[in-house]
mmCIF file of C-alpha atoms in Angstrom:
data_model
loop_
_atom_site.group_PDB
_atom_site.id
_atom_site.type_symbol
_atom_site.label_atom_id
_atom_site.label_comp_id
_atom_site.label_asym_id
_atom_site.label_seq_id
_atom_site.Cartn_x
_atom_site.Cartn_y
_atom_site.Cartn_z
ATOM 1 C CA UNK A 1 25.669 -10.687 -23.787
ATOM 2 C CA UNK A 2 22.777 -12.187 -25.714
ATOM 3 C CA UNK A 3 21.742 -14.209 -22.639
ATOM 4 C CA UNK A 4 21.701 -11.082 -20.483
ATOM 5 C CA UNK A 5 19.584 -9.285 -23.065
ATOM 6 C CA UNK A 6 17.076 -12.138 -23.165
ATOM 7 C CA UNK A 7 16.922 -12.238 -19.393
ATOM 8 C CA UNK A 8 16.287 -8.498 -19.176
ATOM 9 C CA UNK A 9 13.522 -8.711 -21.793
ATOM 10 C CA UNK A 10 11.855 -11.609 -19.997
ATOM 11 C CA UNK A 11 12.074 -9.808 -16.664
ATOM 12 C CA UNK A 12 10.481 -6.719 -18.190
ATOM 13 C CA UNK A 13 7.705 -8.899 -19.602
ATOM 14 C CA UNK A 14 7.159 -10.426 -16.148
ATOM 15 C CA UNK A 15 6.773 -6.993 -14.560
ATOM 16 C CA UNK A 16 4.327 -5.904 -17.270
ATOM 17 C CA UNK A 17 2.271 -9.059 -16.902
ATOM 18 C CA UNK A 18 2.028 -8.636 -13.146
ATOM 19 C CA UNK A 19 0.885 -5.053 -13.633
ATOM 20 C CA UNK A 20 -1.910 -6.300 -15.883
ATOM 21 C CA UNK A 21 -2.873 -9.053 -13.426
ATOM 22 C CA UNK A 22 -3.155 -6.594 -10.573
ATOM 23 C CA UNK A 23 -5.823 -4.679 -12.496
ATOM 24 C CA UNK A 24 -7.649 -7.705 -13.898
ATOM 25 C CA UNK A 25 -8.067 -9.675 -10.681
ATOM 26 C CA UNK A 26 -9.473 -6.986 -8.393
ATOM 27 C CA UNK A 27 -11.111 -3.599 -8.171
ATOM 28 C CA UNK A 28 -12.633 -1.669 -5.300
ATOM 29 C CA UNK A 29 -15.516 0.531 -6.343
ATOM 30 C CA UNK A 30 -15.708 2.242 -2.940
ATOM 31 C CA UNK A 31 -12.092 3.301 -3.241
ATOM 32 C CA UNK A 32 -12.531 4.428 -6.852
ATOM 33 C CA UNK A 33 -15.473 6.697 -5.990
ATOM 34 C CA UNK A 34 -13.866 7.996 -2.786
ATOM 35 C CA UNK A 35 -11.418 9.900 -4.974
ATOM 36 C CA UNK A 36 -14.330 12.071 -6.194
ATOM 37 C CA UNK A 37 -16.304 13.839 -3.412
ATOM 38 C CA UNK A 38 -19.145 14.629 -5.809
ATOM 39 C CA UNK A 39 -20.144 10.933 -5.648
ATOM 40 C CA UNK A 40 -20.104 10.642 -1.839
ATOM 41 C CA UNK A 41 -23.867 10.077 -1.547
ATOM 42 C CA UNK A 42 -23.916 7.459 -4.297
ATOM 43 C CA UNK A 43 -20.877 5.751 -2.770
ATOM 44 C CA UNK A 44 -22.513 5.680 0.660
ATOM 45 C CA UNK A 45 -25.613 3.964 -0.677
ATOM 46 C CA UNK A 46 -23.507 1.364 -2.498
ATOM 47 C CA UNK A 47 -22.041 0.438 0.888
ATOM 48 C CA UNK A 48 -25.342 0.532 2.790
ATOM 49 C CA UNK A 49 -27.093 -1.728 0.269
ATOM 50 C CA UNK A 50 -24.038 -4.033 -0.087
ATOM 51 C CA UNK A 51 -24.055 -3.395 -3.832
ATOM 52 C CA UNK A 52 -20.374 -2.468 -3.535
ATOM 53 C CA UNK A 53 -19.576 -6.082 -2.609
ATOM 54 C CA UNK A 54 -21.512 -7.395 -5.595
ATOM 55 C CA UNK A 55 -19.744 -4.977 -7.941
ATOM 56 C CA UNK A 56 -16.337 -5.903 -6.523
ATOM 57 C CA UNK A 57 -17.046 -9.612 -6.990
ATOM 58 C CA UNK A 58 -17.591 -9.256 -10.748
ATOM 59 C CA UNK A 59 -14.929 -9.016 -13.441
ATOM 60 C CA UNK A 60 -16.733 -7.308 -16.344
ATOM 61 C CA UNK A 61 -19.012 -4.457 -15.372
ATOM 62 C CA UNK A 62 -20.048 -0.869 -16.091
ATOM 63 C CA UNK A 63 -21.315 1.405 -13.333
ATOM 64 C CA UNK A 64 -23.440 4.438 -14.202
ATOM 65 C CA UNK A 65 -22.880 6.864 -11.315
ATOM 66 C CA UNK A 66 -24.913 9.858 -10.151
ATOM 67 C CA UNK A 67 -23.368 12.942 -8.596
ATOM 68 C CA UNK A 68 -24.745 14.237 -5.316
ATOM 69 C CA UNK A 69 -27.213 16.526 -7.038
ATOM 70 C CA UNK A 70 -28.696 13.791 -9.223
ATOM 71 C CA UNK A 71 -28.676 11.351 -6.308
ATOM 72 C CA UNK A 72 -30.865 13.677 -4.244
ATOM 73 C CA UNK A 73 -33.952 12.439 -6.103
ATOM 74 C CA UNK A 74 -33.433 9.024 -4.457
ATOM 75 C CA UNK A 75 -31.524 9.641 -1.231
ATOM 76 C CA UNK A 76 -33.690 9.784 1.878
ATOM 77 C CA UNK A 77 -36.935 9.626 -0.106
ATOM 78 C CA UNK A 78 -37.370 5.873 -0.428
ATOM 79 C CA UNK A 79 -36.748 2.765 1.708
ATOM 80 C CA UNK A 80 -33.257 1.293 1.405
ATOM 81 C CA UNK A 81 -34.584 -1.779 -0.426
ATOM 82 C CA UNK A 82 -36.143 0.477 -3.088
ATOM 83 C CA UNK A 83 -32.964 2.530 -3.480
ATOM 84 C CA UNK A 84 -31.024 -0.709 -3.925
ATOM 85 C CA UNK A 85 -33.278 -1.790 -6.787
ATOM 86 C CA UNK A 86 -32.906 1.611 -8.453
ATOM 87 C CA UNK A 87 -29.110 1.525 -8.145
ATOM 88 C CA UNK A 88 -28.992 -2.098 -9.345
ATOM 89 C CA UNK A 89 -30.465 -0.854 -12.614
ATOM 90 C CA UNK A 90 -27.347 1.338 -13.026
ATOM 91 C CA UNK A 91 -24.964 -1.648 -12.877
ATOM 92 C CA UNK A 92 -24.527 -2.967 -16.432
ATOM 93 C CA UNK A 93 -23.191 -6.509 -16.796
ATOM 94 C CA UNK A 94 -21.016 -5.583 -19.769
ATOM 95 C CA UNK A 95 -18.074 -3.288 -20.396
ATOM 96 C CA UNK A 96 -18.825 0.099 -21.955
ATOM 97 C CA UNK A 97 -16.193 2.787 -22.206
ATOM 98 C CA UNK A 98 -16.718 6.126 -24.047
ATOM 99 C CA UNK A 99 -15.422 4.655 -27.313
ATOM 100 C CA UNK A 100 -17.742 1.651 -27.218
ATOM 101 C CA UNK A 101 -20.728 3.872 -26.417
ATOM 102 C CA UNK A 102 -20.327 5.573 -29.772
ATOM 103 C CA UNK A 103 -19.789 2.312 -31.672
ATOM 104 C CA UNK A 104 -22.993 0.518 -30.691
ATOM 105 C CA UNK A 105 -24.218 -1.679 -33.529
ATOM 106 C CA UNK A 106 -27.199 -0.036 -35.276
ATOM 107 C CA UNK A 107 -26.937 2.803 -32.753
ATOM 108 C CA UNK A 108 -28.962 1.150 -29.971
ATOM 109 C CA UNK A 109 -28.831 -1.933 -27.753
ATOM 110 C CA UNK A 110 -30.464 -3.495 -24.706
ATOM 111 C CA UNK A 111 -28.032 -4.530 -21.976
ATOM 112 C CA UNK A 112 -28.562 -6.681 -18.869
ATOM 113 C CA UNK A 113 -28.245 -5.064 -15.444
ATOM 114 C CA UNK A 114 -27.686 -6.373 -11.939
ATOM 115 C CA UNK A 115 -31.381 -5.713 -11.250
ATOM 116 C CA UNK A 116 -32.287 -8.451 -13.742
ATOM 117 C CA UNK A 117 -30.350 -11.029 -11.698
ATOM 118 C CA UNK A 118 -32.257 -10.306 -8.462
ATOM 119 C CA UNK A 119 -35.490 -11.972 -9.519
ATOM 120 C CA UNK A 120 -37.368 -8.759 -8.668
ATOM 121 C CA UNK A 121 -37.556 -7.525 -12.265
ATOM 122 C CA UNK A 122 -40.582 -8.851 -14.156
ATOM 123 C CA UNK A 123 -40.296 -9.172 -17.917
ATOM 124 C CA UNK A 124 -37.547 -6.992 -19.364
ATOM 125 C CA UNK A 125 -37.534 -4.384 -16.588
ATOM 126 C CA UNK A 126 -34.023 -5.477 -15.645
ATOM 127 C CA UNK A 127 -32.635 -4.338 -19.002
ATOM 128 C CA UNK A 128 -31.467 -0.860 -19.999
ATOM 129 C CA UNK A 129 -31.739 0.760 -23.423
ATOM 130 C CA UNK A 130 -28.434 2.354 -24.497
ATOM 131 C CA UNK A 131 -28.733 4.569 -27.598
ATOM 132 C CA UNK A 132 -26.086 6.586 -29.424
ATOM 133 C CA UNK A 133 -27.894 9.854 -30.223
ATOM 134 C CA UNK A 134 -27.003 12.462 -32.816
ATOM 135 C CA UNK A 135 -24.493 15.111 -31.877
ATOM 136 C CA UNK A 136 -22.265 12.771 -29.860
ATOM 137 C CA UNK A 137 -24.771 12.249 -27.052
ATOM 138 C CA UNK A 138 -25.668 8.883 -25.532
ATOM 139 C CA UNK A 139 -29.047 8.267 -23.889
ATOM 140 C CA UNK A 140 -30.121 5.658 -21.318
ATOM 141 C CA UNK A 141 -33.598 4.490 -20.427
ATOM 142 C CA UNK A 142 -35.641 1.542 -19.219
ATOM 143 C CA UNK A 143 -36.167 -1.265 -21.717
ATOM 144 C CA UNK A 144 -39.886 -1.316 -20.848
ATOM 145 C CA UNK A 145 -42.065 -0.526 -23.885
ATOM 146 C CA UNK A 146 -42.838 3.183 -24.216
ATOM 147 C CA UNK A 147 -40.040 4.287 -21.855
ATOM 148 C CA UNK A 148 -38.080 7.418 -22.704
ATOM 149 C CA UNK A 149 -34.323 7.949 -22.710
ATOM 150 C CA UNK A 150 -34.503 9.981 -19.514
ATOM 151 C CA UNK A 151 -30.810 9.890 -18.667
ATOM 152 C CA UNK A 152 -27.738 11.045 -20.604
ATOM 153 C CA UNK A 153 -24.042 10.278 -20.469
ATOM 154 C CA UNK A 154 -22.082 13.249 -19.137
ATOM 155 C CA UNK A 155 -18.485 12.106 -18.623
ATOM 156 C CA UNK A 156 -16.071 9.266 -18.031
ATOM 157 C CA UNK A 157 -14.928 8.731 -14.426
ATOM 158 C CA UNK A 158 -12.633 5.689 -14.473
ATOM 159 C CA UNK A 159 -11.754 2.718 -16.653
ATOM 160 C CA UNK A 160 -9.775 -0.424 -15.934
ATOM 161 C CA UNK A 161 -9.994 -1.813 -19.488
ATOM 162 C CA UNK A 162 -12.408 -4.689 -19.951
ATOM 163 C CA UNK A 163 -12.774 -5.096 -16.188
ATOM 164 C CA UNK A 164 -14.715 -2.097 -14.875
ATOM 165 C CA UNK A 165 -15.856 1.177 -16.410
ATOM 166 C CA UNK A 166 -17.385 4.016 -14.388
ATOM 167 C CA UNK A 167 -19.442 6.559 -16.331
ATOM 168 C CA UNK A 168 -21.414 9.532 -15.007
ATOM 169 C CA UNK A 169 -25.032 10.054 -16.083
ATOM 170 C CA UNK A 170 -27.232 13.030 -15.261
ATOM 171 C CA UNK A 171 -30.347 11.295 -13.869
ATOM 172 C CA UNK A 172 -31.485 7.922 -12.485
ATOM 173 C CA UNK A 173 -32.961 5.334 -14.847
ATOM 174 C CA UNK A 174 -36.438 4.582 -13.536
ATOM 175 C CA UNK A 175 -38.134 1.361 -14.618
ATOM 176 C CA UNK A 176 -41.946 1.214 -14.173
ATOM 177 C CA UNK A 177 -42.860 0.333 -10.579
ATOM 178 C CA UNK A 178 -39.278 0.243 -9.305
ATOM 179 C CA UNK A 179 -39.860 3.091 -6.813
ATOM 180 C CA UNK A 180 -43.142 1.770 -5.422
ATOM 181 C CA UNK A 181 -42.020 -1.586 -3.986
ATOM 182 C CA UNK A 182 -42.891 -1.857 -0.267
ATOM 183 C CA UNK A 183 -40.081 -2.071 2.257
ATOM 184 C CA UNK A 184 -39.730 -5.329 4.185
ATOM 185 C CA UNK A 185 -40.771 -5.253 7.835
ATOM 186 C CA UNK A 186 -41.255 -7.607 10.743
ATOM 187 C CA UNK A 187 -44.978 -7.673 9.995
ATOM 188 C CA UNK A 188 -44.292 -8.345 6.332
ATOM 189 C CA UNK A 189 -42.046 -11.232 7.274
ATOM 190 C CA UNK A 190 -44.673 -12.786 9.539
ATOM 191 C CA UNK A 191 -45.208 -15.172 6.629
ATOM 192 C CA UNK A 192 -41.551 -16.185 6.584
ATOM 193 C CA UNK A 193 -42.658 -19.757 7.193
ATOM 194 C CA UNK A 194 -44.869 -19.575 4.112
ATOM 195 C CA UNK A 195 -41.909 -18.382 2.035
ATOM 196 C CA UNK A 196 -39.746 -21.202 3.369
ATOM 197 C CA UNK A 197 -42.397 -23.854 2.757
ATOM 198 C CA UNK A 198 -42.855 -22.646 -0.809
ATOM 199 C CA UNK A 199 -39.076 -22.856 -1.287
ATOM 200 C CA UNK A 200 -39.016 -26.507 -0.190
ATOM 201 C CA UNK A 201 -37.885 -25.880 3.407
ATOM 202 C CA UNK A 202 -40.989 -27.042 5.320
ATOM 203 C CA UNK A 203 -39.004 -29.012 7.924
ATOM 204 C CA UNK A 204 -36.864 -25.987 8.742
ATOM 205 C CA UNK A 205 -39.934 -23.715 8.902
ATOM 206 C CA UNK A 206 -41.703 -26.068 11.323
ATOM 207 C CA UNK A 207 -38.630 -26.210 13.575
ATOM 208 C CA UNK A 208 -38.483 -22.407 13.701
ATOM 209 C CA UNK A 209 -42.099 -22.252 14.871
ATOM 210 C CA UNK A 210 -42.034 -25.085 17.417
ATOM 211 C CA UNK A 211 -38.748 -23.917 18.953
ATOM 212 C CA UNK A 212 -39.716 -20.258 19.155
ATOM 213 C CA UNK A 213 -36.623 -19.221 17.169
ATOM 214 C CA UNK A 214 -38.846 -17.570 14.556
ATOM 215 C CA UNK A 215 -39.400 -14.711 17.035
ATOM 216 C CA UNK A 216 -35.630 -14.296 17.377
ATOM 217 C CA UNK A 217 -35.334 -14.015 13.601
ATOM 218 C CA UNK A 218 -38.127 -11.441 13.423
ATOM 219 C CA UNK A 219 -36.573 -9.341 16.193
ATOM 220 C CA UNK A 220 -33.441 -8.748 14.087
ATOM 221 C CA UNK A 221 -35.186 -7.716 10.851
ATOM 222 C CA UNK A 222 -34.811 -3.967 11.326
ATOM 223 C CA UNK A 223 -31.042 -4.209 11.870
ATOM 224 C CA UNK A 224 -30.576 -6.873 9.218
ATOM 225 C CA UNK A 225 -31.208 -10.595 8.806
ATOM 226 C CA UNK A 226 -29.579 -13.319 6.696
ATOM 227 C CA UNK A 227 -31.050 -16.838 6.789
ATOM 228 C CA UNK A 228 -29.532 -20.097 5.465
ATOM 229 C CA UNK A 229 -32.496 -22.472 5.183
ATOM 230 C CA UNK A 230 -31.733 -26.178 4.583
ATOM 231 C CA UNK A 231 -34.042 -27.893 2.121
ATOM 232 C CA UNK A 232 -36.264 -30.771 3.194
ATOM 233 C CA UNK A 233 -33.914 -33.137 1.368
ATOM 234 C CA UNK A 234 -30.987 -31.782 3.387
ATOM 235 C CA UNK A 235 -32.617 -33.014 6.613
ATOM 236 C CA UNK A 236 -32.942 -36.517 5.104
ATOM 237 C CA UNK A 237 -29.307 -36.708 4.004
ATOM 238 C CA UNK A 238 -26.918 -39.266 5.421
ATOM 239 C CA UNK A 239 -24.938 -37.996 8.395
ATOM 240 C CA UNK A 240 -27.560 -35.561 9.682
ATOM 241 C CA UNK A 241 -27.940 -36.163 13.444
ATOM 242 C CA UNK A 242 -31.229 -37.257 14.981
ATOM 243 C CA UNK A 243 -32.613 -33.915 16.154
ATOM 244 C CA UNK A 244 -34.966 -35.628 18.591
ATOM 245 C CA UNK A 245 -31.918 -36.562 20.665
ATOM 246 C CA UNK A 246 -30.895 -32.907 21.099
ATOM 247 C CA UNK A 247 -31.959 -30.857 24.094
ATOM 248 C CA UNK A 248 -34.238 -27.866 23.572
ATOM 249 C CA UNK A 249 -31.279 -25.517 24.083
ATOM 250 C CA UNK A 250 -29.245 -27.402 21.476
ATOM 251 C CA UNK A 251 -32.076 -27.233 18.936
ATOM 252 C CA UNK A 252 -32.316 -23.466 19.512
ATOM 253 C CA UNK A 253 -28.549 -23.071 19.021
ATOM 254 C CA UNK A 254 -28.672 -25.166 15.844
ATOM 255 C CA UNK A 255 -31.461 -23.040 14.335
ATOM 256 C CA UNK A 256 -29.831 -19.774 15.403
ATOM 257 C CA UNK A 257 -26.645 -21.029 13.726
ATOM 258 C CA UNK A 258 -28.540 -20.818 10.423
ATOM 259 C CA UNK A 259 -28.951 -17.019 10.588
ATOM 260 C CA UNK A 260 -26.911 -13.817 10.864
ATOM 261 C CA UNK A 261 -27.960 -10.601 12.587
ATOM 262 C CA UNK A 262 -26.897 -8.572 9.545
ATOM 263 C CA UNK A 263 -27.800 -8.195 5.902
ATOM 264 C CA UNK A 264 -25.260 -10.219 3.907
ATOM 265 C CA UNK A 265 -26.370 -10.904 0.325
ATOM 266 C CA UNK A 266 -24.524 -13.219 -2.030
ATOM 267 C CA UNK A 267 -22.116 -10.535 -3.244
ATOM 268 C CA UNK A 268 -21.001 -9.865 0.334
ATOM 269 C CA UNK A 269 -20.538 -13.577 1.003
ATOM 270 C CA UNK A 270 -18.456 -13.924 -2.166
ATOM 271 C CA UNK A 271 -16.031 -11.211 -1.067
ATOM 272 C CA UNK A 272 -15.977 -12.240 2.600
ATOM 273 C CA UNK A 273 -12.566 -13.154 4.047
ATOM 274 C CA UNK A 274 -13.260 -13.409 7.778
ATOM 275 C CA UNK A 275 -15.180 -15.686 10.118
ATOM 276 C CA UNK A 276 -18.863 -14.726 10.309
ATOM 277 C CA UNK A 277 -20.754 -14.601 13.605
ATOM 278 C CA UNK A 278 -24.210 -16.184 13.648
ATOM 279 C CA UNK A 279 -27.184 -15.580 15.929
ATOM 280 C CA UNK A 280 -25.922 -18.504 18.013
ATOM 281 C CA UNK A 281 -22.470 -17.001 18.568
ATOM 282 C CA UNK A 282 -21.955 -16.361 22.267
ATOM 283 C CA UNK A 283 -18.186 -16.586 22.527
ATOM 284 C CA UNK A 284 -14.967 -16.551 20.572
ATOM 285 C CA UNK A 285 -15.556 -18.564 17.412
ATOM 286 C CA UNK A 286 -17.961 -21.082 19.005
ATOM 287 C CA UNK A 287 -20.682 -20.755 16.378
ATOM 288 C CA UNK A 288 -18.895 -19.013 13.525
ATOM 289 C CA UNK A 289 -19.006 -19.738 9.783
ATOM 290 C CA UNK A 290 -16.424 -19.236 7.071
ATOM 291 C CA UNK A 291 -16.982 -19.000 3.319
ATOM 292 C CA UNK A 292 -15.243 -19.902 0.103
ATOM 293 C CA UNK A 293 -16.180 -19.610 -3.555
ATOM 294 C CA UNK A 294 -16.092 -21.974 -6.502
ATOM 295 C CA UNK A 295 -16.767 -20.026 -9.665
ATOM 296 C CA UNK A 296 -19.962 -18.109 -8.924
ATOM 297 C CA UNK A 297 -20.957 -20.468 -6.111
ATOM 298 C CA UNK A 298 -20.645 -19.730 -2.401
ATOM 299 C CA UNK A 299 -19.807 -22.538 0.033
ATOM 300 C CA UNK A 300 -20.379 -22.254 3.776
ATOM 301 C CA UNK A 301 -17.963 -24.071 6.101
ATOM 302 C CA UNK A 302 -18.817 -25.060 9.656
ATOM 303 C CA UNK A 303 -15.817 -27.217 10.531
ATOM 304 C CA UNK A 304 -18.006 -30.323 10.311
ATOM 305 C CA UNK A 305 -19.004 -30.176 6.651
ATOM 306 C CA UNK A 306 -19.568 -27.768 3.737
ATOM 307 C CA UNK A 307 -22.920 -26.504 2.494
ATOM 308 C CA UNK A 308 -23.639 -24.752 -0.799
ATOM 309 C CA UNK A 309 -25.928 -21.760 -1.335
ATOM 310 C CA UNK A 310 -28.612 -23.131 -3.633
ATOM 311 C CA UNK A 311 -31.197 -20.407 -4.296
ATOM 312 C CA UNK A 312 -32.289 -16.992 -3.075
ATOM 313 C CA UNK A 313 -35.782 -17.035 -1.574
ATOM 314 C CA UNK A 314 -35.922 -13.274 -0.943
ATOM 315 C CA UNK A 315 -33.386 -10.441 -1.113
ATOM 316 C CA UNK A 316 -34.875 -7.151 0.016
ATOM 317 C CA UNK A 317 -32.612 -4.914 2.046
ATOM 318 C CA UNK A 318 -32.151 -5.517 4.954
ATOM 319 C CA UNK A 319 -33.368 -9.138 4.688
ATOM 320 C CA UNK A 320 -32.004 -11.992 2.577
ATOM 321 C CA UNK A 321 -33.020 -15.659 2.776
ATOM 322 C CA UNK A 322 -31.088 -18.416 0.994
ATOM 323 C CA UNK A 323 -31.712 -22.124 0.646
ATOM 324 C CA UNK A 324 -28.696 -24.371 1.290
ATOM 325 C CA UNK A 325 -28.138 -28.008 0.307
ATOM 326 C CA UNK A 326 -26.821 -29.235 3.674
ATOM 327 C CA UNK A 327 -27.811 -28.702 7.310
ATOM 328 C CA UNK A 328 -25.191 -26.480 8.973
ATOM 329 C CA UNK A 329 -23.656 -28.460 11.825
ATOM 330 C CA UNK A 330 -21.618 -26.354 14.278
ATOM 331 C CA UNK A 331 -18.493 -27.885 15.819
ATOM 332 C CA UNK A 332 -19.708 -26.762 19.254
ATOM 333 C CA UNK A 333 -22.499 -29.331 19.049
ATOM 334 C CA UNK A 334 -21.168 -31.978 16.690
ATOM 335 C CA UNK A 335 -17.370 -31.765 16.881
ATOM 336 C CA UNK A 336 -14.909 -31.281 14.048
ATOM 337 C CA UNK A 337 -14.935 -33.215 10.822
ATOM 338 C CA UNK A 338 -12.830 -36.379 11.072
ATOM 339 C CA UNK A 339 -9.397 -36.355 9.496
ATOM 340 C CA UNK A 340 -9.175 -38.327 6.255
ATOM 341 C CA UNK A 341 -8.112 -41.941 6.801
ATOM 342 C CA UNK A 342 -4.585 -42.824 5.615
ATOM 343 C CA UNK A 343 -4.478 -44.025 2.043
ATOM 344 C CA UNK A 344 -4.468 -47.865 1.976
ATOM 345 C CA UNK A 345 -1.604 -49.733 0.424
ATOM 346 C CA UNK A 346 -2.343 -51.056 -3.093
ATOM 347 C CA UNK A 347 -3.293 -54.737 -3.157
ATOM 348 C CA UNK A 348 -0.541 -55.536 -5.636
ATOM 349 C CA UNK A 349 2.164 -53.821 -3.654
ATOM 350 C CA UNK A 350 4.515 -56.298 -1.912
ATOM 351 C CA UNK A 351 5.003 -55.998 1.834
ATOM 352 C CA UNK A 352 8.571 -54.815 2.478
ATOM 353 C CA UNK A 353 10.743 -57.187 4.484
ATOM 354 C CA UNK A 354 11.581 -55.816 7.945
ATOM 355 C CA UNK A 355 15.054 -57.386 7.686
ATOM 356 C CA UNK A 356 16.022 -55.331 4.701
ATOM 357 C CA UNK A 357 14.565 -51.859 4.528
ATOM 358 C CA UNK A 358 15.292 -50.086 1.248
ATOM 359 C CA UNK A 359 17.517 -47.080 1.338
ATOM 360 C CA UNK A 360 15.989 -43.666 0.609
ATOM 361 C CA UNK A 361 17.427 -43.819 -2.889
ATOM 362 C CA UNK A 362 15.779 -47.223 -3.534
ATOM 363 C CA UNK A 363 12.453 -46.474 -1.872
ATOM 364 C CA UNK A 364 9.518 -46.244 -4.296
ATOM 365 C CA UNK A 365 7.890 -42.874 -4.792
ATOM 366 C CA UNK A 366 4.927 -42.460 -2.373
ATOM 367 C CA UNK A 367 3.049 -40.538 -5.061
ATOM 368 C CA UNK A 368 3.354 -43.344 -7.582
ATOM 369 C CA UNK A 369 2.383 -46.026 -5.070
ATOM 370 C CA UNK A 370 -0.604 -44.227 -3.531
ATOM 371 C CA UNK A 371 -4.168 -44.568 -4.849
ATOM 372 C CA UNK A 372 -6.268 -41.464 -5.549
ATOM 373 C CA UNK A 373 -6.443 -39.099 -2.590
ATOM 374 C CA UNK A 374 -9.524 -39.325 -0.328
ATOM 375 C CA UNK A 375 -12.194 -36.597 -0.599
ATOM 376 C CA UNK A 376 -11.210 -33.261 0.878
ATOM 377 C CA UNK A 377 -12.587 -32.386 4.284
ATOM 378 C CA UNK A 378 -14.358 -29.183 5.240
ATOM 379 C CA UNK A 379 -11.712 -26.594 4.491
ATOM 380 C CA UNK A 380 -12.380 -23.138 3.007
ATOM 381 C CA UNK A 381 -9.012 -23.316 1.280
ATOM 382 C CA UNK A 382 -10.458 -25.369 -1.583
ATOM 383 C CA UNK A 383 -13.739 -26.491 -3.132
ATOM 384 C CA UNK A 384 -15.569 -29.150 -1.093
ATOM 385 C CA UNK A 385 -15.786 -32.694 -2.329
ATOM 386 C CA UNK A 386 -19.500 -32.418 -3.007
ATOM 387 C CA UNK A 387 -19.283 -29.404 -5.277
ATOM 388 C CA UNK A 388 -21.180 -30.059 -8.538
ATOM 389 C CA UNK A 389 -19.137 -30.605 -11.666
ATOM 390 C CA UNK A 390 -20.647 -27.496 -13.195
ATOM 391 C CA UNK A 391 -18.709 -25.432 -10.679
ATOM 392 C CA UNK A 392 -15.480 -26.924 -12.048
ATOM 393 C CA UNK A 393 -16.506 -25.841 -15.539
ATOM 394 C CA UNK A 394 -17.264 -22.387 -14.174
ATOM 395 C CA UNK A 395 -13.872 -22.202 -12.492
ATOM 396 C CA UNK A 396 -12.147 -23.153 -15.746
ATOM 397 C CA UNK A 397 -13.972 -20.428 -17.644
ATOM 398 C CA UNK A 398 -13.014 -17.812 -15.085
ATOM 399 C CA UNK A 399 -9.459 -18.984 -14.501
ATOM 400 C CA UNK A 400 -8.007 -16.156 -16.575
ATOM 401 C CA UNK A 401 -9.440 -13.646 -14.133
ATOM 402 C CA UNK A 402 -8.803 -15.409 -10.837
ATOM 403 C CA UNK A 403 -5.371 -16.952 -11.347
ATOM 404 C CA UNK A 404 -2.889 -16.133 -8.619
ATOM 405 C CA UNK A 405 -0.190 -13.649 -9.529
ATOM 406 C CA UNK A 406 2.263 -15.599 -7.376
ATOM 407 C CA UNK A 407 1.987 -18.562 -9.765
ATOM 408 C CA UNK A 408 3.018 -16.315 -12.639
ATOM 409 C CA UNK A 409 5.890 -15.015 -10.583
ATOM 410 C CA UNK A 410 7.164 -18.549 -9.943
ATOM 411 C CA UNK A 411 6.969 -19.637 -13.573
ATOM 412 C CA UNK A 412 8.316 -16.479 -15.107
ATOM 413 C CA UNK A 413 11.157 -15.999 -12.654
ATOM 414 C CA UNK A 414 12.162 -19.613 -13.312
ATOM 415 C CA UNK A 415 12.212 -18.902 -17.042
ATOM 416 C CA UNK A 416 14.243 -15.765 -16.403
ATOM 417 C CA UNK A 417 16.813 -17.667 -14.380
ATOM 418 C CA UNK A 418 17.022 -20.383 -17.017
ATOM 419 C CA UNK A 419 17.656 -17.875 -19.791
ATOM 420 C CA UNK A 420 20.454 -16.268 -17.807
ATOM 421 C CA UNK A 421 22.401 -19.499 -17.699
ATOM 422 C CA UNK A 422 21.823 -20.429 -21.358
#
């Protein structure tokens, strides 16, 4: 009887833990806001600017939403890149629910926003002032000196404790100069080679010009453009093919393989689950990419080798340019990555006699006899072998949020079964 009681208690605990995991490991801001029609305009712009992907990729966040009336001061009146900056200032990189808003230490605080992480916010313009006012009101404003608390908290929309909080405010938070940034254009990107050279990608920039692929890039700007630019060091790395031995058509395909005809910032790449078509794609999967993540890092997989997103050169909707640490080599041109060689036998291990093969029971364990496994090949299922050690530290820090629920199921069900038979 006691065993059955323990088993029931453990099973109940398992179900409760899984319920918690399902809320901690994922949220979908588009779905959350779709339940409230008064935020339809705000929700639409989150999707258009890809901010929804960035929000969904984070585990501790507060979103300050505007209803359709308040959103009208931004919607349709500014370029999409400007609206994205303004909305990024409403994404707080900390968790604030209604209770915490009224328990701010000393009544006021400056909190970091998503806008601060873009590199477009000079000084402290990417911070927001949150102040608990008298009479139960809470005000929000830019952290820039002399800025007023021009926005007020109106109501709570949704909380998934310590993961995401959605709060309504009555007006946008406008940092100085945030609404006057020019929109990117093909003419504005005519100096794309200058941006790439400044970012340490001179070899790639020269190839774009001499091959004529730069014009292909520029022709896609209005619809969206994502560029993965290898650094100069990447072209000098071991294993990079001699490009002078490629035909002109192959060089063009290689360079087009380094760009997408859509705007796909880092947040979108982090949440991506499907194969991504590149400018070189002209058939089923011939020039596709896949992605995986390691902590906050994004790794691109070609089938030949992995490449890590290093830095963001520019991110202005609808254009984003990244630097990557490896040249992207498509399987169409360079074949698949070779399978790992079989693990060699240890030097000290005796050669078994062919006349007397050991029985399965006597055979030594292959795990014990094998040396360390060879480096992993290019597979999005796990981190590549050349991932920096810092990414492992990052994964360890975030393990509590990204652990698979199925692992908990296996362990806890095993414990439940054990307790039943005790």
